[in-house]
mmCIF file of C-alpha atoms in Angstrom:
data_model
loop_
_atom_site.group_PDB
_atom_site.id
_atom_site.type_symbol
_atom_site.label_atom_id
_atom_site.label_comp_id
_atom_site.label_asym_id
_atom_site.label_seq_id
_atom_site.Cartn_x
_atom_site.Cartn_y
_atom_site.Cartn_z
ATOM 1 C CA GLU A 748 0.000 0.000 0.000
ATOM 2 C CA ILE A 749 1.079 3.522 -0.749
ATOM 3 C CA VAL A 750 1.561 5.796 2.249
ATOM 4 C CA MET A 751 0.809 9.495 1.765
ATOM 5 C CA THR A 752 2.617 11.967 4.038
ATOM 6 C CA GLN A 753 1.590 15.605 4.275
ATOM 7 C CA SER A 754 3.596 18.478 5.696
ATOM 8 C CA PRO A 755 3.410 20.573 7.680
ATOM 9 C CA ALA A 756 0.676 19.324 9.966
ATOM 10 C CA THR A 757 -0.345 22.924 10.659
ATOM 11 C CA LEU A 758 0.377 26.033 8.626
ATOM 12 C CA SER A 759 -0.222 29.484 10.088
ATOM 13 C CA VAL A 760 -0.804 32.091 7.384
ATOM 14 C CA SER A 761 -2.122 35.641 7.319
ATOM 15 C CA PRO A 762 -5.030 36.499 4.986
ATOM 16 C CA GLY A 763 -3.720 37.574 1.595
ATOM 17 C CA GLU A 764 -0.508 35.593 1.960
ATOM 18 C CA ARG A 765 0.568 32.560 -0.035
ATOM 19 C CA ALA A 766 0.261 29.048 1.388
ATOM 20 C CA THR A 767 2.279 26.083 0.180
ATOM 21 C CA LEU A 768 1.291 22.567 1.262
ATOM 22 C CA SER A 769 3.287 19.418 0.537
ATOM 23 C CA CYS A 770 2.334 15.808 -0.041
ATOM 24 C CA ARG A 771 4.736 12.921 -0.504
ATOM 25 C CA ALA A 772 3.941 9.397 -1.697
ATOM 26 C CA SER A 773 5.917 6.345 -0.556
ATOM 27 C CA GLN A 774 6.192 5.270 -4.189
ATOM 28 C CA SER A 775 5.353 6.847 -7.504
ATOM 29 C CA VAL A 776 1.684 7.626 -8.136
ATOM 30 C CA SER A 777 2.387 9.291 -11.491
ATOM 31 C CA SER A 778 -0.006 12.275 -11.661
ATOM 32 C CA ASN A 779 -2.891 10.394 -10.046
ATOM 33 C CA LEU A 780 -3.120 12.717 -7.080
ATOM 34 C CA ALA A 781 -6.045 14.728 -5.764
ATOM 35 C CA TRP A 782 -6.446 17.475 -3.178
ATOM 36 C CA TYR A 783 -9.536 17.996 -1.020
ATOM 37 C CA GLN A 784 -10.583 20.816 1.303
ATOM 38 C CA GLN A 785 -12.539 20.127 4.477
ATOM 39 C CA LYS A 786 -14.033 22.801 6.724
ATOM 40 C CA PRO A 787 -15.169 22.019 10.281
ATOM 41 C CA GLY A 788 -18.363 19.997 10.343
ATOM 42 C CA GLN A 789 -18.457 19.727 6.552
ATOM 43 C CA ALA A 790 -17.757 17.054 3.991
ATOM 44 C CA PRO A 791 -14.545 17.159 1.968
ATOM 45 C CA ARG A 792 -14.657 19.019 -1.348
ATOM 46 C CA LEU A 793 -12.597 18.051 -4.375
ATOM 47 C CA LEU A 794 -10.202 20.846 -5.340
ATOM 48 C CA ILE A 795 -7.581 19.366 -7.664
ATOM 49 C CA TYR A 796 -7.181 16.096 -9.555
ATOM 50 C CA GLY A 797 -4.548 14.831 -11.937
ATOM 51 C CA ALA A 798 -2.101 16.692 -9.664
ATOM 52 C CA SER A 799 -2.829 20.028 -11.335
ATOM 53 C CA THR A 800 -6.368 20.179 -12.796
ATOM 54 C CA ARG A 801 -8.844 22.278 -10.852
ATOM 55 C CA ALA A 802 -12.233 20.702 -10.251
ATOM 56 C CA THR A 803 -15.388 22.443 -11.421
ATOM 57 C CA GLY A 804 -15.943 25.780 -9.711
ATOM 58 C CA ILE A 805 -12.619 25.909 -7.903
ATOM 59 C CA PRO A 806 -11.043 29.388 -7.920
ATOM 60 C CA ALA A 807 -7.818 29.999 -9.819
ATOM 61 C CA ARG A 808 -5.954 30.898 -6.610
ATOM 62 C CA PHE A 809 -5.736 27.140 -5.977
ATOM 63 C CA SER A 810 -3.039 25.399 -7.990
ATOM 64 C CA GLY A 811 -1.419 21.997 -7.843
ATOM 65 C CA SER A 812 1.897 20.736 -9.121
ATOM 66 C CA GLY A 813 4.182 17.731 -9.002
ATOM 67 C CA SER A 814 4.352 14.161 -10.217
ATOM 68 C CA GLY A 815 5.801 10.876 -9.088
ATOM 69 C CA THR A 816 6.226 11.154 -5.339
ATOM 70 C CA GLU A 817 6.314 14.903 -4.597
ATOM 71 C CA PHE A 818 3.303 17.184 -4.855
ATOM 72 C CA THR A 819 2.402 20.722 -3.860
ATOM 73 C CA LEU A 820 -0.858 22.598 -3.358
ATOM 74 C CA THR A 821 -0.481 26.362 -3.506
ATOM 75 C CA ILE A 822 -3.086 28.896 -2.464
ATOM 76 C CA SER A 823 -1.843 32.141 -3.959
ATOM 77 C CA SER A 824 -3.645 34.648 -1.731
ATOM 78 C CA LEU A 825 -5.505 33.213 1.218
ATOM 79 C CA GLN A 826 -9.103 34.278 1.664
ATOM 80 C CA SER A 827 -11.029 33.886 4.906
ATOM 81 C CA GLU A 828 -12.971 30.951 3.476
ATOM 82 C CA ASP A 829 -9.752 29.049 2.703
ATOM 83 C CA PHE A 830 -8.871 28.333 6.312
ATOM 84 C CA ALA A 831 -9.535 24.609 6.528
ATOM 85 C CA VAL A 832 -7.874 21.204 6.495
ATOM 86 C CA TYR A 833 -6.449 19.976 3.195
ATOM 87 C CA TYR A 834 -5.961 16.328 2.284
ATOM 88 C CA CYS A 835 -4.082 14.749 -0.584
ATOM 89 C CA GLN A 836 -5.165 11.374 -1.975
ATOM 90 C CA GLN A 837 -3.579 8.977 -4.424
ATOM 91 C CA TYR A 838 -5.726 6.980 -6.818
ATOM 92 C CA ASN A 839 -2.939 5.374 -8.832
ATOM 93 C CA ASN A 840 -2.844 2.139 -6.826
ATOM 94 C CA TRP A 841 -5.546 0.240 -4.956
ATOM 95 C CA PRO A 842 -6.562 0.927 -2.249
ATOM 96 C CA PRO A 843 -6.901 4.687 -2.491
ATOM 97 C CA HIS A 844 -5.102 6.386 0.390
ATOM 98 C CA PHE A 845 -5.329 9.827 1.910
ATOM 99 C CA GLY A 846 -2.622 11.830 3.604
ATOM 100 C CA GLY A 847 -2.986 12.858 7.234
ATOM 101 C CA GLY A 848 -3.966 16.412 6.336
ATOM 102 C CA THR A 849 -2.595 19.924 6.726
ATOM 103 C CA LYS A 850 -4.558 22.424 8.762
ATOM 104 C CA VAL A 851 -4.293 25.967 7.416
ATOM 105 C CA GLU A 852 -5.018 28.370 10.251
ATOM 106 C CA ILE A 853 -5.139 32.116 10.620
ATOM 107 C CA LYS A 854 -1.883 33.645 11.805
ATOM 108 C CA GLU B 440 -27.569 19.583 -8.268
ATOM 109 C CA VAL B 441 -25.808 16.470 -7.000
ATOM 110 C CA GLN B 442 -26.992 15.487 -3.526
ATOM 111 C CA LEU B 443 -25.927 12.618 -1.306
ATOM 112 C CA VAL B 444 -27.727 12.217 2.020
ATOM 113 C CA GLU B 445 -26.565 9.615 4.508
ATOM 114 C CA SER B 446 -28.652 8.167 7.328
ATOM 115 C CA GLY B 447 -28.642 5.279 9.753
ATOM 116 C CA GLY B 448 -25.815 6.232 12.074
ATOM 117 C CA GLY B 449 -26.068 6.058 15.838
ATOM 118 C CA LEU B 450 -24.773 4.486 19.014
ATOM 119 C CA VAL B 451 -24.209 0.730 18.963
ATOM 120 C CA GLN B 452 -22.514 -1.675 21.346
ATOM 121 C CA PRO B 453 -19.347 -3.547 20.371
ATOM 122 C CA GLY B 454 -20.274 -6.621 18.376
ATOM 123 C CA GLY B 455 -23.481 -5.023 17.185
ATOM 124 C CA SER B 456 -24.746 -4.185 13.711
ATOM 125 C CA LEU B 457 -25.860 -1.094 11.859
ATOM 126 C CA ARG B 458 -27.015 -0.381 8.309
ATOM 127 C CA LEU B 459 -26.147 2.920 6.705
ATOM 128 C CA SER B 460 -28.036 4.347 3.748
ATOM 129 C CA CYS B 461 -27.190 7.028 1.221
ATOM 130 C CA ALA B 462 -29.896 8.610 -0.919
ATOM 131 C CA ALA B 463 -28.600 10.041 -4.174
ATOM 132 C CA SER B 464 -30.206 12.631 -6.418
ATOM 133 C CA GLY B 465 -29.308 15.099 -9.140
ATOM 134 C CA PHE B 466 -27.398 12.612 -11.302
ATOM 135 C CA THR B 467 -27.805 9.219 -12.974
ATOM 136 C CA PHE B 468 -26.926 7.067 -9.976
ATOM 137 C CA SER B 469 -26.657 3.848 -11.977
ATOM 138 C CA SER B 470 -23.802 5.291 -14.052
ATOM 139 C CA TYR B 471 -21.330 5.751 -11.218
ATOM 140 C CA TRP B 472 -19.098 3.741 -8.954
ATOM 141 C CA MET B 473 -19.920 4.687 -5.347
ATOM 142 C CA SER B 474 -17.826 4.577 -2.188
ATOM 143 C CA TRP B 475 -17.994 4.825 1.565
ATOM 144 C CA VAL B 476 -15.216 6.836 3.235
ATOM 145 C CA ARG B 477 -14.921 7.261 6.990
ATOM 146 C CA GLN B 478 -13.297 9.707 9.375
ATOM 147 C CA ALA B 479 -12.616 8.852 13.002
ATOM 148 C CA PRO B 480 -13.093 11.756 15.433
ATOM 149 C CA GLY B 481 -10.282 14.274 14.959
ATOM 150 C CA LYS B 482 -8.559 12.036 12.417
ATOM 151 C CA GLY B 483 -8.021 11.827 8.683
ATOM 152 C CA LEU B 484 -9.968 10.155 5.909
ATOM 153 C CA GLU B 485 -10.037 6.413 5.257
ATOM 154 C CA TRP B 486 -11.608 4.752 2.224
ATOM 155 C CA VAL B 487 -13.796 1.836 3.330
ATOM 156 C CA ALA B 488 -15.472 0.204 0.340
ATOM 157 C CA ASN B 489 -16.748 0.758 -3.161
ATOM 158 C CA ILE B 490 -19.160 -0.811 -5.613
ATOM 159 C CA LYS B 491 -19.435 -0.866 -9.367
ATOM 160 C CA GLN B 492 -22.365 0.631 -11.246
ATOM 161 C CA ASP B 493 -24.274 -2.665 -11.529
ATOM 162 C CA GLY B 494 -23.114 -4.055 -8.188
ATOM 163 C CA SER B 495 -21.072 -6.804 -9.821
ATOM 164 C CA GLU B 496 -17.783 -5.709 -8.245
ATOM 165 C CA LYS B 497 -17.190 -4.725 -4.638
ATOM 166 C CA TYR B 498 -13.955 -3.891 -2.857
ATOM 167 C CA TYR B 499 -13.132 -3.362 0.808
ATOM 168 C CA VAL B 500 -10.302 -2.097 2.968
ATOM 169 C CA ASP B 501 -8.715 -5.016 4.811
ATOM 170 C CA SER B 502 -9.889 -3.856 8.244
ATOM 171 C CA VAL B 503 -13.579 -4.315 7.363
ATOM 172 C CA LYS B 504 -13.443 -7.370 5.088
ATOM 173 C CA GLY B 505 -15.837 -10.055 6.260
ATOM 174 C CA ARG B 506 -17.673 -7.617 8.557
ATOM 175 C CA PHE B 507 -19.023 -4.905 6.244
ATOM 176 C CA THR B 508 -21.062 -5.343 3.069
ATOM 177 C CA ILE B 509 -21.635 -2.615 0.499
ATOM 178 C CA SER B 510 -24.684 -2.788 -1.754
ATOM 179 C CA ARG B 511 -26.844 -0.572 -3.920
ATOM 180 C CA ASP B 512 -30.356 -0.354 -5.319
ATOM 181 C CA ASN B 513 -30.269 1.566 -8.580
ATOM 182 C CA ALA B 514 -34.076 1.620 -8.783
ATOM 183 C CA LYS B 515 -34.128 3.524 -5.500
ATOM 184 C CA ASN B 516 -30.965 5.589 -6.170
ATOM 185 C CA SER B 517 -29.576 4.310 -2.913
ATOM 186 C CA LEU B 518 -26.281 3.042 -1.535
ATOM 187 C CA TYR B 519 -25.976 0.939 1.610
ATOM 188 C CA LEU B 520 -23.346 -0.234 4.060
ATOM 189 C CA GLN B 521 -24.230 -3.162 6.322
ATOM 190 C CA MET B 522 -21.843 -3.151 9.257
ATOM 191 C CA ASN B 523 -21.635 -6.241 11.496
ATOM 192 C CA SER B 524 -19.354 -7.198 14.382
ATOM 193 C CA LEU B 525 -18.682 -3.550 15.056
ATOM 194 C CA ARG B 526 -15.607 -2.537 17.019
ATOM 195 C CA ALA B 527 -14.650 0.612 18.898
ATOM 196 C CA GLU B 528 -12.228 1.457 16.110
ATOM 197 C CA ASP B 529 -15.114 1.644 13.633
ATOM 198 C CA THR B 530 -16.325 4.785 15.398
ATOM 199 C CA ALA B 531 -16.324 7.498 12.736
ATOM 200 C CA VAL B 532 -18.334 9.748 10.508
ATOM 201 C CA TYR B 533 -19.191 7.702 7.422
ATOM 202 C CA TYR B 534 -19.407 9.585 4.142
ATOM 203 C CA CYS B 535 -21.051 8.411 0.969
ATOM 204 C CA ALA B 536 -19.008 9.582 -2.030
ATOM 205 C CA ARG B 537 -19.539 9.494 -5.760
ATOM 206 C CA GLU B 538 -16.577 8.452 -7.871
ATOM 207 C CA SER B 539 -15.689 10.419 -10.961
ATOM 208 C CA THR B 540 -17.134 8.944 -14.123
ATOM 209 C CA MET B 541 -13.707 9.196 -15.775
ATOM 210 C CA ILE B 542 -11.473 8.187 -12.875
ATOM 211 C CA VAL B 543 -12.182 5.340 -10.477
ATOM 212 C CA ASP B 544 -11.256 6.077 -6.856
ATOM 213 C CA LEU B 545 -11.491 9.854 -7.370
ATOM 214 C CA PHE B 546 -14.286 11.247 -5.210
ATOM 215 C CA ASP B 547 -16.009 14.207 -6.836
ATOM 216 C CA TYR B 548 -19.069 14.606 -4.593
ATOM 217 C CA TRP B 549 -19.558 13.764 -0.944
ATOM 218 C CA GLY B 550 -22.515 13.621 1.418
ATOM 219 C CA GLN B 551 -22.537 15.337 4.804
ATOM 220 C CA GLY B 552 -21.883 12.114 6.652
ATOM 221 C CA THR B 553 -23.514 10.093 9.417
ATOM 222 C CA LEU B 554 -21.860 9.417 12.775
ATOM 223 C CA VAL B 555 -21.402 5.864 13.995
ATOM 224 C CA THR B 556 -20.343 5.447 17.610
ATOM 225 C CA VAL B 557 -19.382 2.004 18.874
ATOM 226 C CA SER B 558 -19.318 1.979 22.640
ATOM 227 C CA SER B 559 -20.700 0.086 25.604
#
């Protein structure tokens, strides 16, 4: 099974600043990597798939990059509604696995 | 609008059983793989099981094999998870999730979840 490791566990950022989140896979997942956003008490929402393709309705300030084992989610200018937990997930190998999450909090 | 509404969660004793349901609307349910994903309190996400469009293929995470059964009723636009021999470690919010029509194991819509608590 592929293990997904996210860092940092918590990221403190001021509104308007850039946030960079990392996700590492224990073996190559090609570009079969997704990012989800989860706000307290809510279901996860798909942000990015294929490592860099934004899902329907996702603002352009969210961007994804990487391939193989190293991936990055960048939020270019944090808005108040972006403070949440972000999860990466690989779907290259069965079973699908999620990372442990990165909490983006207000600095 | 795609909607997934879970129900059936609650408090159950260890060793007990529970059946979760997920009512789907706003899309052609019979055209999609469907999954259950769970989240223990304060923890991350864990995929549990999925089922093919016609129910002919089902897959489970090792920790629930032999105890949980996923099923669907396309006539009722509904997904189910029968959970038997429940353990404390099964305590979680259980989400019903639709898989992308183009990419299996990519979850493009999620329900709000139903809480299952296993405790004596």
